[in-house]
mmCIF file of C-alpha atoms in Angstrom:
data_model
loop_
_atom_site.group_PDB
_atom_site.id
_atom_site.type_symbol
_atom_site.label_atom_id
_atom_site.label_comp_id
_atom_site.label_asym_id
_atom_site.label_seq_id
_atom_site.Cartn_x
_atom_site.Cartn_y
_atom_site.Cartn_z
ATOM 1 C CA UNK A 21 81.180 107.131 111.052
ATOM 2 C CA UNK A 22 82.678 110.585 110.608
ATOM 3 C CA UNK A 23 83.937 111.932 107.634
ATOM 4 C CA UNK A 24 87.599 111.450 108.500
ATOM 5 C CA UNK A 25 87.250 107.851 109.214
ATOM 6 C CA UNK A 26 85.774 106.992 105.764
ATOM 7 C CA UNK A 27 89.133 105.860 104.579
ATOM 8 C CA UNK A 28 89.265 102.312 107.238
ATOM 9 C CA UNK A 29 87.479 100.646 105.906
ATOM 10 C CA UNK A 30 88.497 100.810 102.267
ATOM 11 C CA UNK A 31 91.859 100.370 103.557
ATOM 12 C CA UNK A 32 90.995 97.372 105.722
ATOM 13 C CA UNK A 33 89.167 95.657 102.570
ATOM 14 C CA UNK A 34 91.851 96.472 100.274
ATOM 15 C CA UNK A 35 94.666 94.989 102.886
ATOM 16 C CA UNK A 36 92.545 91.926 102.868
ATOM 17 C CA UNK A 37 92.138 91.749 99.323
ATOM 18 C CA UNK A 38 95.786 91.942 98.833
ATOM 19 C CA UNK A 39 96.471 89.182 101.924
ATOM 20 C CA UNK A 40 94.142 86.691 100.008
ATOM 21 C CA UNK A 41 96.208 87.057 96.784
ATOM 22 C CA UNK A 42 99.685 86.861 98.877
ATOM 23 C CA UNK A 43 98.245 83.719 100.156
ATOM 24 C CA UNK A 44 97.258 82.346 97.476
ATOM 25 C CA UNK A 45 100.570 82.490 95.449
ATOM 26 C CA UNK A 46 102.322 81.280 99.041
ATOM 27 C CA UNK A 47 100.742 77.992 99.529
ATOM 28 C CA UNK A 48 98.695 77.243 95.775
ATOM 29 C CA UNK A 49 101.256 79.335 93.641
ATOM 30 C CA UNK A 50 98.018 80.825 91.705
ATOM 31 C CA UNK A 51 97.831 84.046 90.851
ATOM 32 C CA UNK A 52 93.755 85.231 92.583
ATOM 33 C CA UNK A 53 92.626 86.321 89.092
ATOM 34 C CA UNK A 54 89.179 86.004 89.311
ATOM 35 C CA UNK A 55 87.987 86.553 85.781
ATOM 36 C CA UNK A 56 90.477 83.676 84.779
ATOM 37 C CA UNK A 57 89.235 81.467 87.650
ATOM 38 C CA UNK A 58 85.555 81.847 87.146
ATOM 39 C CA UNK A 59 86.252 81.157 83.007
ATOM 40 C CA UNK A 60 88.658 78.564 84.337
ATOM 41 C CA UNK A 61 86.304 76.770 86.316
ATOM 42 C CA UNK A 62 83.840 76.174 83.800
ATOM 43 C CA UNK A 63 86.208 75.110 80.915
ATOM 44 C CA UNK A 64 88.664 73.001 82.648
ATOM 45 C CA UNK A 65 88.996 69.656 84.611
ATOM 46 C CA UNK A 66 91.199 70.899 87.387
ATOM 47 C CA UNK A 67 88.618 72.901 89.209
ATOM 48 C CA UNK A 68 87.524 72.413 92.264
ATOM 49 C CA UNK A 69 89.604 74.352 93.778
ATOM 50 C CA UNK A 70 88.609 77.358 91.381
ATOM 51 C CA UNK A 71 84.726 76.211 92.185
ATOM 52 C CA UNK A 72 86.038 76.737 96.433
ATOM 53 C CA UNK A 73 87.425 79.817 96.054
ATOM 54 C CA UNK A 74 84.816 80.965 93.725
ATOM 55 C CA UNK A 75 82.203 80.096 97.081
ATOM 56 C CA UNK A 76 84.679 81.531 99.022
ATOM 57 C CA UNK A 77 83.862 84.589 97.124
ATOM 58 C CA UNK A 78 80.534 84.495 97.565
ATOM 59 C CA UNK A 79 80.186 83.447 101.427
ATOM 60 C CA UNK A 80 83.025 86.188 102.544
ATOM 61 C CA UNK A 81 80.264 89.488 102.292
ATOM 62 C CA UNK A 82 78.002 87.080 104.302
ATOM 63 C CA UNK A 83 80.123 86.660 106.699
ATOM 64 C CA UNK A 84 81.518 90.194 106.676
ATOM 65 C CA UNK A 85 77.921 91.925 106.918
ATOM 66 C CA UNK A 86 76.706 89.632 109.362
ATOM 67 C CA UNK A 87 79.264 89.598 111.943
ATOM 68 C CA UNK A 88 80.345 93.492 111.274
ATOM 69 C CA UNK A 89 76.451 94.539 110.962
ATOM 70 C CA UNK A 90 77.966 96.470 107.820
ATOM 71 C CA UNK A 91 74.447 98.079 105.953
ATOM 72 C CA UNK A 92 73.428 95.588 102.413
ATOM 73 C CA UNK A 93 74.555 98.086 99.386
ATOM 74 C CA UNK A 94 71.463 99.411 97.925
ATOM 75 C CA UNK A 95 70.907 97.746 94.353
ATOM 76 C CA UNK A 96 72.503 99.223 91.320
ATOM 77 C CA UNK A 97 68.919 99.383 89.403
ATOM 78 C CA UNK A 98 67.411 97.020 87.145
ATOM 79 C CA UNK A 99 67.811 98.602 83.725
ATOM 80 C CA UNK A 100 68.263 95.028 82.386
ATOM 81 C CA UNK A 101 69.200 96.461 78.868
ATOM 82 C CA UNK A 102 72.123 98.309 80.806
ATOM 83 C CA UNK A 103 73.059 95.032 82.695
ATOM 84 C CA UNK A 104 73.234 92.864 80.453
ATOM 85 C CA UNK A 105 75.160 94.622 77.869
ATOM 86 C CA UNK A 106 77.570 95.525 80.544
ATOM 87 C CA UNK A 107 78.074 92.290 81.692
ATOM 88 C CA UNK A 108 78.921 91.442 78.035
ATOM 89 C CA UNK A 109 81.486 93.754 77.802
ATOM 90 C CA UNK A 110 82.621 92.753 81.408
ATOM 91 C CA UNK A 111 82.984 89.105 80.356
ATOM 92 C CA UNK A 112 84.509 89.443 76.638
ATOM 93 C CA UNK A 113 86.996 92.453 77.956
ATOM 94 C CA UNK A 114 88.595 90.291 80.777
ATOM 95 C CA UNK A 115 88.813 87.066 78.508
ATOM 96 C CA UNK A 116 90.420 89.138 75.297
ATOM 97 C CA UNK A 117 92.287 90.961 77.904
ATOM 98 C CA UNK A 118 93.507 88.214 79.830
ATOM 99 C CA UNK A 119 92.270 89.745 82.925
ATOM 100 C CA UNK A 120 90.393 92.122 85.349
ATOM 101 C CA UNK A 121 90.754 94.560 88.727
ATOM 102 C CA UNK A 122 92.140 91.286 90.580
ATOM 103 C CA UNK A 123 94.611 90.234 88.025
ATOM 104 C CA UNK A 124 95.573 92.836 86.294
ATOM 105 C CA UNK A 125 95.133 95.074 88.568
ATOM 106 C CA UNK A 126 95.869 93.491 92.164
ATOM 107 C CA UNK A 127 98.134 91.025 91.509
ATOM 108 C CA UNK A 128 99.451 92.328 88.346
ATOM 109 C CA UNK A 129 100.847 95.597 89.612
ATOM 110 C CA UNK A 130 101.835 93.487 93.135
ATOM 111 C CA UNK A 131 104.219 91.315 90.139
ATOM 112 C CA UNK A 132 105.658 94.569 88.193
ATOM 113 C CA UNK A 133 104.318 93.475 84.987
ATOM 114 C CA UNK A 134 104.353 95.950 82.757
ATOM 115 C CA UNK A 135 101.290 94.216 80.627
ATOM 116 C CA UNK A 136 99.270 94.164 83.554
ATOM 117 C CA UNK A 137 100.097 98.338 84.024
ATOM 118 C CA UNK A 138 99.496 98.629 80.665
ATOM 119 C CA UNK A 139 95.671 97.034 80.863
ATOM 120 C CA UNK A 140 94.884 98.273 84.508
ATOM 121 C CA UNK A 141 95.761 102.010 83.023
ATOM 122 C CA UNK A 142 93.094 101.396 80.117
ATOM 123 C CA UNK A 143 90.414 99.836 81.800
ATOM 124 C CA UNK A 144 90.735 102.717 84.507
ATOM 125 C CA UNK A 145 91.057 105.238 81.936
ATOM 126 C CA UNK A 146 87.750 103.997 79.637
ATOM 127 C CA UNK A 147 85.862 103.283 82.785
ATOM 128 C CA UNK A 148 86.436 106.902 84.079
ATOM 129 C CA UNK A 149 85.449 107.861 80.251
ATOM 130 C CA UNK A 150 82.039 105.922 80.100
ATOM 131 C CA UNK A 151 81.049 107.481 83.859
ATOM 132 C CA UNK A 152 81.452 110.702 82.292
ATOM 133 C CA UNK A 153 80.156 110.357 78.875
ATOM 134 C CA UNK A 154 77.023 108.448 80.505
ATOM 135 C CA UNK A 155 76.916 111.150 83.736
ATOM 136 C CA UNK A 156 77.849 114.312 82.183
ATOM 137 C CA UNK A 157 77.028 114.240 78.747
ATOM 138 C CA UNK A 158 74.481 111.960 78.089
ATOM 139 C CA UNK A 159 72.214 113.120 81.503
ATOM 140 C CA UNK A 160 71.799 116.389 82.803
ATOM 141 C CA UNK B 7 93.599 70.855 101.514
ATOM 142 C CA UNK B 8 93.771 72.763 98.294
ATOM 143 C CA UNK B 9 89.929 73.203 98.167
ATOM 144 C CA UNK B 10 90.467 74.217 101.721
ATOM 145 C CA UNK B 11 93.018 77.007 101.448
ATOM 146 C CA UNK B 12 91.206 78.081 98.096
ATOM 147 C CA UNK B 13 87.732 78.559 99.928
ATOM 148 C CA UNK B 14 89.538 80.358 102.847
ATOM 149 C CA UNK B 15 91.103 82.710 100.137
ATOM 150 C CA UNK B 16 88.213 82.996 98.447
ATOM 151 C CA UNK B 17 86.477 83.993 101.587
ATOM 152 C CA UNK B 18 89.152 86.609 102.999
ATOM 153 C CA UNK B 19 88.980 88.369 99.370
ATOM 154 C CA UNK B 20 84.990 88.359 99.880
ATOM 155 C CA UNK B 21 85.114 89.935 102.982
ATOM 156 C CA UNK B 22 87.542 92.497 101.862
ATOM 157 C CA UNK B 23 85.280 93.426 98.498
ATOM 158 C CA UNK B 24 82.296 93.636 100.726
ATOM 159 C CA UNK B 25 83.929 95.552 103.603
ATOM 160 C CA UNK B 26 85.795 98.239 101.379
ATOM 161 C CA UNK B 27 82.242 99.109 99.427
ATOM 162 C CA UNK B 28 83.740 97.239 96.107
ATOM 163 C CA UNK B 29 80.389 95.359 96.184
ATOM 164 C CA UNK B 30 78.507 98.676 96.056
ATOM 165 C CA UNK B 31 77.867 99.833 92.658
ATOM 166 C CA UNK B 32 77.406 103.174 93.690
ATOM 167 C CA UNK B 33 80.409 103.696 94.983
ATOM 168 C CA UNK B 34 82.111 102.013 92.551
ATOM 169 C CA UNK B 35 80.709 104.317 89.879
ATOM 170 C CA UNK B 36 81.149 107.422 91.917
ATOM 171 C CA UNK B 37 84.974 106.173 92.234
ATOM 172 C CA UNK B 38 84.822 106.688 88.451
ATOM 173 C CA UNK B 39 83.350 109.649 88.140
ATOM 174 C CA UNK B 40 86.534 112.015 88.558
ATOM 175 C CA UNK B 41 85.109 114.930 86.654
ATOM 176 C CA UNK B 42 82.096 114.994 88.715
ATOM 177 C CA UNK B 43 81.212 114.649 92.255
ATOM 178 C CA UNK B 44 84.408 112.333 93.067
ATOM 179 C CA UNK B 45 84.711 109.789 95.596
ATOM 180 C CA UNK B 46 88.087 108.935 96.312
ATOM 181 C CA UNK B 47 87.750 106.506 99.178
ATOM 182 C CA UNK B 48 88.261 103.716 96.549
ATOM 183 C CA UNK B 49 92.026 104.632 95.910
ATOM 184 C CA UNK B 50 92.236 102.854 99.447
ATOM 185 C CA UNK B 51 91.352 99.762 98.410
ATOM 186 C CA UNK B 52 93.600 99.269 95.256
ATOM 187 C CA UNK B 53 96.115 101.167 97.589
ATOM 188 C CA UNK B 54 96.202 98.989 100.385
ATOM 189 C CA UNK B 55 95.848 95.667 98.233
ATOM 190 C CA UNK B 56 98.738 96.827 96.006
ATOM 191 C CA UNK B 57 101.441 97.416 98.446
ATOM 192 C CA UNK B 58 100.435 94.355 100.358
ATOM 193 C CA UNK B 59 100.781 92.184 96.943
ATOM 194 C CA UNK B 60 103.846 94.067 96.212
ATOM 195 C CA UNK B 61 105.613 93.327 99.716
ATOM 196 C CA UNK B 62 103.985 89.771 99.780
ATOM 197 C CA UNK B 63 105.068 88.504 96.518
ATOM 198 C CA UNK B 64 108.362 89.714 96.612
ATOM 199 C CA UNK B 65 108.512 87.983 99.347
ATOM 200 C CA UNK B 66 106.917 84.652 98.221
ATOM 201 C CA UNK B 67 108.652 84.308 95.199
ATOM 202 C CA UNK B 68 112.189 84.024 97.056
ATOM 203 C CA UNK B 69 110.707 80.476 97.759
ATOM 204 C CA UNK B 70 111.768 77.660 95.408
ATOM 205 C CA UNK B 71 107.878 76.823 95.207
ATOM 206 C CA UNK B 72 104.406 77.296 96.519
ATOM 207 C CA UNK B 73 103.614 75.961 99.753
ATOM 208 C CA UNK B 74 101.024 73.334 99.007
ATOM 209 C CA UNK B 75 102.009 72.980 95.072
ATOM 210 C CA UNK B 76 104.746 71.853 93.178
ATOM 211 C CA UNK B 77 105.439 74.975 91.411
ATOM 212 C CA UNK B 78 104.112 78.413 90.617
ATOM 213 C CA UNK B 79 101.350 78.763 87.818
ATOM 214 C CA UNK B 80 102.876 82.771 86.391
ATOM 215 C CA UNK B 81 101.286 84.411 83.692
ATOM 216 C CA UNK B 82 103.999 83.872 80.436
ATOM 217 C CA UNK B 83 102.740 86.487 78.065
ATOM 218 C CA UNK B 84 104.640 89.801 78.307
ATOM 219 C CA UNK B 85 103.457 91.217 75.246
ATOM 220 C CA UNK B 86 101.550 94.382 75.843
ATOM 221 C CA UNK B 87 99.377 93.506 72.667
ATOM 222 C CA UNK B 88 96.130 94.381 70.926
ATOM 223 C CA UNK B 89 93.997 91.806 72.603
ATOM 224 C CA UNK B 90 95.456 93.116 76.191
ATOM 225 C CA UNK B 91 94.570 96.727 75.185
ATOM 226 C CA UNK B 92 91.313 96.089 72.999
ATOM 227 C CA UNK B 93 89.979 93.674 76.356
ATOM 228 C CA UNK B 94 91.064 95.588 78.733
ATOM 229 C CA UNK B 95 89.094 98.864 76.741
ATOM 230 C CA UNK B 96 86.261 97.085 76.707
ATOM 231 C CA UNK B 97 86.234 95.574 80.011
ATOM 232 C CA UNK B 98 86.110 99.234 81.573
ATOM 233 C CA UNK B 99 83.106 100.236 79.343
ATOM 234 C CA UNK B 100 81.346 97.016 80.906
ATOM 235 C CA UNK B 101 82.620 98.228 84.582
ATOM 236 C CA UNK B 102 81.452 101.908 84.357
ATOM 237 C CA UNK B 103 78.341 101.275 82.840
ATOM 238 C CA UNK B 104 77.335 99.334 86.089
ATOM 239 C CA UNK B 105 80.022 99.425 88.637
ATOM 240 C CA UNK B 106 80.290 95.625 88.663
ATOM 241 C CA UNK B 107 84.216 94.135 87.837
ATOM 242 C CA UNK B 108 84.432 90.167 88.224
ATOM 243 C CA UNK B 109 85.067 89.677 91.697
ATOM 244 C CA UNK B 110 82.181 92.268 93.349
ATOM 245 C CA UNK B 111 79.783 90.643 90.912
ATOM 246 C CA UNK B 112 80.204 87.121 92.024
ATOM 247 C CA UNK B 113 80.067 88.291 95.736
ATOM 248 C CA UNK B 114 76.876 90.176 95.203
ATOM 249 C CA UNK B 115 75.407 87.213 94.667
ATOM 250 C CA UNK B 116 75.711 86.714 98.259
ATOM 251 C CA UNK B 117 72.905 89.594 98.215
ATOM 252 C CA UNK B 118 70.048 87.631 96.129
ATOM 253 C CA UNK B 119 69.762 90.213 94.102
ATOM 254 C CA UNK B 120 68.529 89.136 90.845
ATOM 255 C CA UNK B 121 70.360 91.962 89.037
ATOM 256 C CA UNK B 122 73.826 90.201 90.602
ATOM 257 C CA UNK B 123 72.928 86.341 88.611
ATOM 258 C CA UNK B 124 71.708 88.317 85.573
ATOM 259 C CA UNK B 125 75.218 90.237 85.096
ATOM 260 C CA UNK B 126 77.378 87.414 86.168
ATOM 261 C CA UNK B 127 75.428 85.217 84.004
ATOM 262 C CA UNK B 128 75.582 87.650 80.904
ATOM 263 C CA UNK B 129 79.879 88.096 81.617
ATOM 264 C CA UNK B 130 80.167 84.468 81.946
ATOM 265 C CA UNK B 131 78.490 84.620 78.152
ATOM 266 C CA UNK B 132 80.655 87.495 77.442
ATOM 267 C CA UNK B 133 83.421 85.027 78.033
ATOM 268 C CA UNK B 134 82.104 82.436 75.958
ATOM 269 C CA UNK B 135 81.590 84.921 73.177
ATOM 270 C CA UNK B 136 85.079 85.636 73.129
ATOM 271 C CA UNK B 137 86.001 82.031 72.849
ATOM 272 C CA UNK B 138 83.804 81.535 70.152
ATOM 273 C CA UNK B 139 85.589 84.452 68.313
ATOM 274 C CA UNK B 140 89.438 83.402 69.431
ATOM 275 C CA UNK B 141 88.723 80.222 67.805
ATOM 276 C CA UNK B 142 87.144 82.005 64.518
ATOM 277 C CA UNK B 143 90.417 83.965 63.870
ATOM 278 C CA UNK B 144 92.834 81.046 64.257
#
């Protein structure tokens, strides 16, 4: 794919992404929050829907790299340490937070809720801040 | 049929993390790193899924109600708070130490990776963490 192109299929995904949440309010009137759903779907009765959309999740990149012979990401490492603490973080932030890229972000912004601009500008901004603290200051 | 519609959400949103790299915690990270050797192509993906939410729901929400529901479940907090601010801090420490938000983590799974359960299985703990402590304060 040339260099020019690399745009498609970011654009395509991110079209997607946003059709799924459209569709979602449309016929189930939920908002496609995933951090709230996964939490959701352990802690209440109502969910197997949350549990179908949740495999949902998990068959779509099947299907996607099967069918569109897209390459597997390579792993991210296994610096265990690293993963589990940042899963931590990942979990508590959303729950305290009331939300993540999908909710907050996604939908959120899609709503005009200024809480959800409000949290998608801070996680953006500390995210950018611990790539470059961890990149650029902490490894040469 | 709302297990079905929910699964065929689910699965559009997993093909569009996997097909727009979101599931690739390289990219991710190097979508992050905007002091060093940038990769923009991300901006596409919140781009595109923004302005199709923000068409879409304006649209949906003309309806009286959902489709398939008998009325729409809306986030009621407006307070730009603390908790929203604190979380939300935290939450992007957690996603640029790995590159992994919520929704790429439970579709790496789809990968086998070990690395994919361990995270999801340490943020679902991270969740129950913060329940534990909600409960403390009250």
């Amino acid at each position: 794919m040339s260099l020019s192109f690399d745009f498609v299929w970011p654009l395509t995904g991110g079209v997607l992404i946003g059709l799924a949440a459209v569709l979602m309010l449309w016929l189930l009137g939920r908002i496609a929050g995933i951090s709230g759903i996964l939490w959701t779907s352990i802690v209440e009765t109502d969910r197997h829907w949350r549990l179908a959309f949740i495999g949902g999740l998990i068959l779509g990149p099947v299907l996607a790299h099967f069918f569109l012979k897209l390459p597997i990401p390579e792993s991210g490492g296994q610096n265990w340490l690293l993963i589990i603490v940042a899963g931590l973080l990942v979990g508590f932030g959303t729950r305290l937070g009331s939300g993540c890229t999908s909710g907050h972000g996604v939908c959120g912004l899609g709503r005009r809720s200024p809480r959800s601009l409000s949290a998608t500008l801070t996680f953006m901004a500390t995210g950018i801040l611990t790539v470059f603290i961890v990149r650029h200051l902490l490894t040469n | 049929m709302t297990q079905l519609i929910a699964l065929i959400c689910g699965t559009l949103f997993g093909i569009g993390l996997a097909i727009s790299g979101m599931t690739d915690t390289h990219k991710v990270l190097g979508f992050l790193d905007l002091f060093g050797t940038w990769d923009p192509t991300l901006v596409f993906v919140m781009g595109g899924a923004v302005v199709t939410t923000f068409v879409g729901f304006h649209i949906v929400q003309k309806q009286a109600r959902p489709a398939f529901a008998s009325s729409f479940s809306l986030p009621v907090n407006k307070n730009i708070d603390r908790p929203l601010l604190i979380g939300a801090a935290l939450f992007g420490i957690g996603w640029g130490l790995y590159g992994y938000c919520p929704g790429p983590a439970i579709s790496s799974l789809a990968y086998l990776r070990p690395e994919s359960l361990v995270f999801v299985l340490a943020m679902v703990t991270g969740m129950w963490l913060e329940k534990l402590c909600s409960e403390r304060t009250i």
